[in-house]
């Protein structure tokens, strides 16, 4: 799968409107929608949190946390908890206020 365009498809933030990746498009749409709803419902509050991980050779790496070399060699663990569901243990979650901050994180 090397060189097949996965990163470009997901992350591309350069070029014109039609060339942007999925994450920048979704981010812009999400925060536009939040702004519209905030105008209509001033008392409504929103919390957007971002995690970013990579699964490489069946090992999960936290891309917002410490550098890969500082992470434990076995990667992060997938867990399941009643009421919470499936999650990645110790995966960094960061609060994001706007599309620009999300773009900076990734």
mmCIF file of C-alpha atoms in Angstrom, residues 11-71:
data_model
loop_
_atom_site.group_PDB
_atom_site.id
_atom_site.type_symbol
_atom_site.label_atom_id
_atom_site.label_comp_id
_atom_site.label_asym_id
_atom_site.label_seq_id
_atom_site.Cartn_x
_atom_site.Cartn_y
_atom_site.Cartn_z
ATOM 1 C CA UNK A 11 -4.941 15.006 5.480
ATOM 2 C CA UNK A 12 -4.200 17.162 2.448
ATOM 3 C CA UNK A 13 -4.676 20.823 3.395
ATOM 4 C CA UNK A 14 -2.837 22.327 0.429
ATOM 5 C CA UNK A 15 -4.158 23.204 -2.968
ATOM 6 C CA UNK A 16 -7.650 24.207 -3.967
ATOM 7 C CA UNK A 17 -11.015 23.386 -2.474
ATOM 8 C CA UNK A 18 -11.360 20.185 -4.510
ATOM 9 C CA UNK A 19 -7.947 18.869 -3.431
ATOM 10 C CA UNK A 20 -8.390 19.064 0.342
ATOM 11 C CA UNK A 21 -8.428 15.843 2.347
ATOM 12 C CA UNK A 22 -11.314 14.312 4.272
ATOM 13 C CA UNK A 23 -10.226 15.561 7.715
ATOM 14 C CA UNK A 24 -9.944 19.276 6.755
ATOM 15 C CA UNK A 25 -13.319 19.091 4.976
ATOM 16 C CA UNK A 26 -15.084 17.434 7.912
ATOM 17 C CA UNK A 27 -13.429 19.794 10.391
ATOM 18 C CA UNK A 28 -14.574 22.904 8.514
ATOM 19 C CA UNK A 29 -18.096 21.509 8.139
ATOM 20 C CA UNK A 30 -18.302 20.557 11.818
ATOM 21 C CA UNK A 31 -17.252 23.979 13.105
ATOM 22 C CA UNK A 32 -19.478 25.773 10.582
ATOM 23 C CA UNK A 33 -22.420 23.729 11.865
ATOM 24 C CA UNK A 34 -21.497 24.480 15.497
ATOM 25 C CA UNK A 35 -21.361 28.224 14.698
ATOM 26 C CA UNK A 36 -24.814 28.075 13.064
ATOM 27 C CA UNK A 37 -26.335 26.195 15.998
ATOM 28 C CA UNK A 38 -24.708 28.548 18.522
ATOM 29 C CA UNK A 39 -26.361 31.523 16.806
ATOM 30 C CA UNK A 40 -29.775 29.832 16.941
ATOM 31 C CA UNK A 41 -29.356 28.454 20.463
ATOM 32 C CA UNK A 42 -27.051 30.774 22.473
ATOM 33 C CA UNK A 43 -27.306 28.642 25.634
ATOM 34 C CA UNK A 44 -26.177 25.459 23.896
ATOM 35 C CA UNK A 45 -22.551 24.457 24.453
ATOM 36 C CA UNK A 46 -20.348 22.161 22.374
ATOM 37 C CA UNK A 47 -17.241 20.197 23.269
ATOM 38 C CA UNK A 48 -15.067 18.866 20.445
ATOM 39 C CA UNK A 49 -12.201 16.558 21.346
ATOM 40 C CA UNK A 50 -9.653 15.164 18.929
ATOM 41 C CA UNK A 51 -7.574 11.991 19.012
ATOM 42 C CA UNK A 52 -5.235 10.929 16.255
ATOM 43 C CA UNK A 53 -3.757 7.472 15.980
ATOM 44 C CA UNK A 54 -1.945 5.309 13.472
ATOM 45 C CA UNK A 55 -2.258 1.559 13.119
ATOM 46 C CA UNK A 56 0.946 0.233 11.587
ATOM 47 C CA UNK A 57 1.735 -3.493 11.441
ATOM 48 C CA UNK A 58 -1.076 -4.095 13.935
ATOM 49 C CA UNK A 59 0.483 -1.704 16.476
ATOM 50 C CA UNK A 60 -1.434 1.427 17.565
ATOM 51 C CA UNK A 61 0.547 4.666 17.907
ATOM 52 C CA UNK A 62 -0.702 7.915 19.488
ATOM 53 C CA UNK A 63 0.086 10.688 16.986
ATOM 54 C CA UNK A 64 -0.798 13.503 19.431
ATOM 55 C CA UNK A 65 1.151 12.049 22.341
ATOM 56 C CA UNK A 66 4.847 11.458 22.896
ATOM 57 C CA UNK A 67 6.998 10.660 19.884
ATOM 58 C CA UNK A 68 6.814 7.094 18.575
ATOM 59 C CA UNK A 69 10.241 6.266 19.978
ATOM 60 C CA UNK A 70 9.068 7.345 23.470
ATOM 61 C CA UNK A 71 5.928 5.183 23.315
#
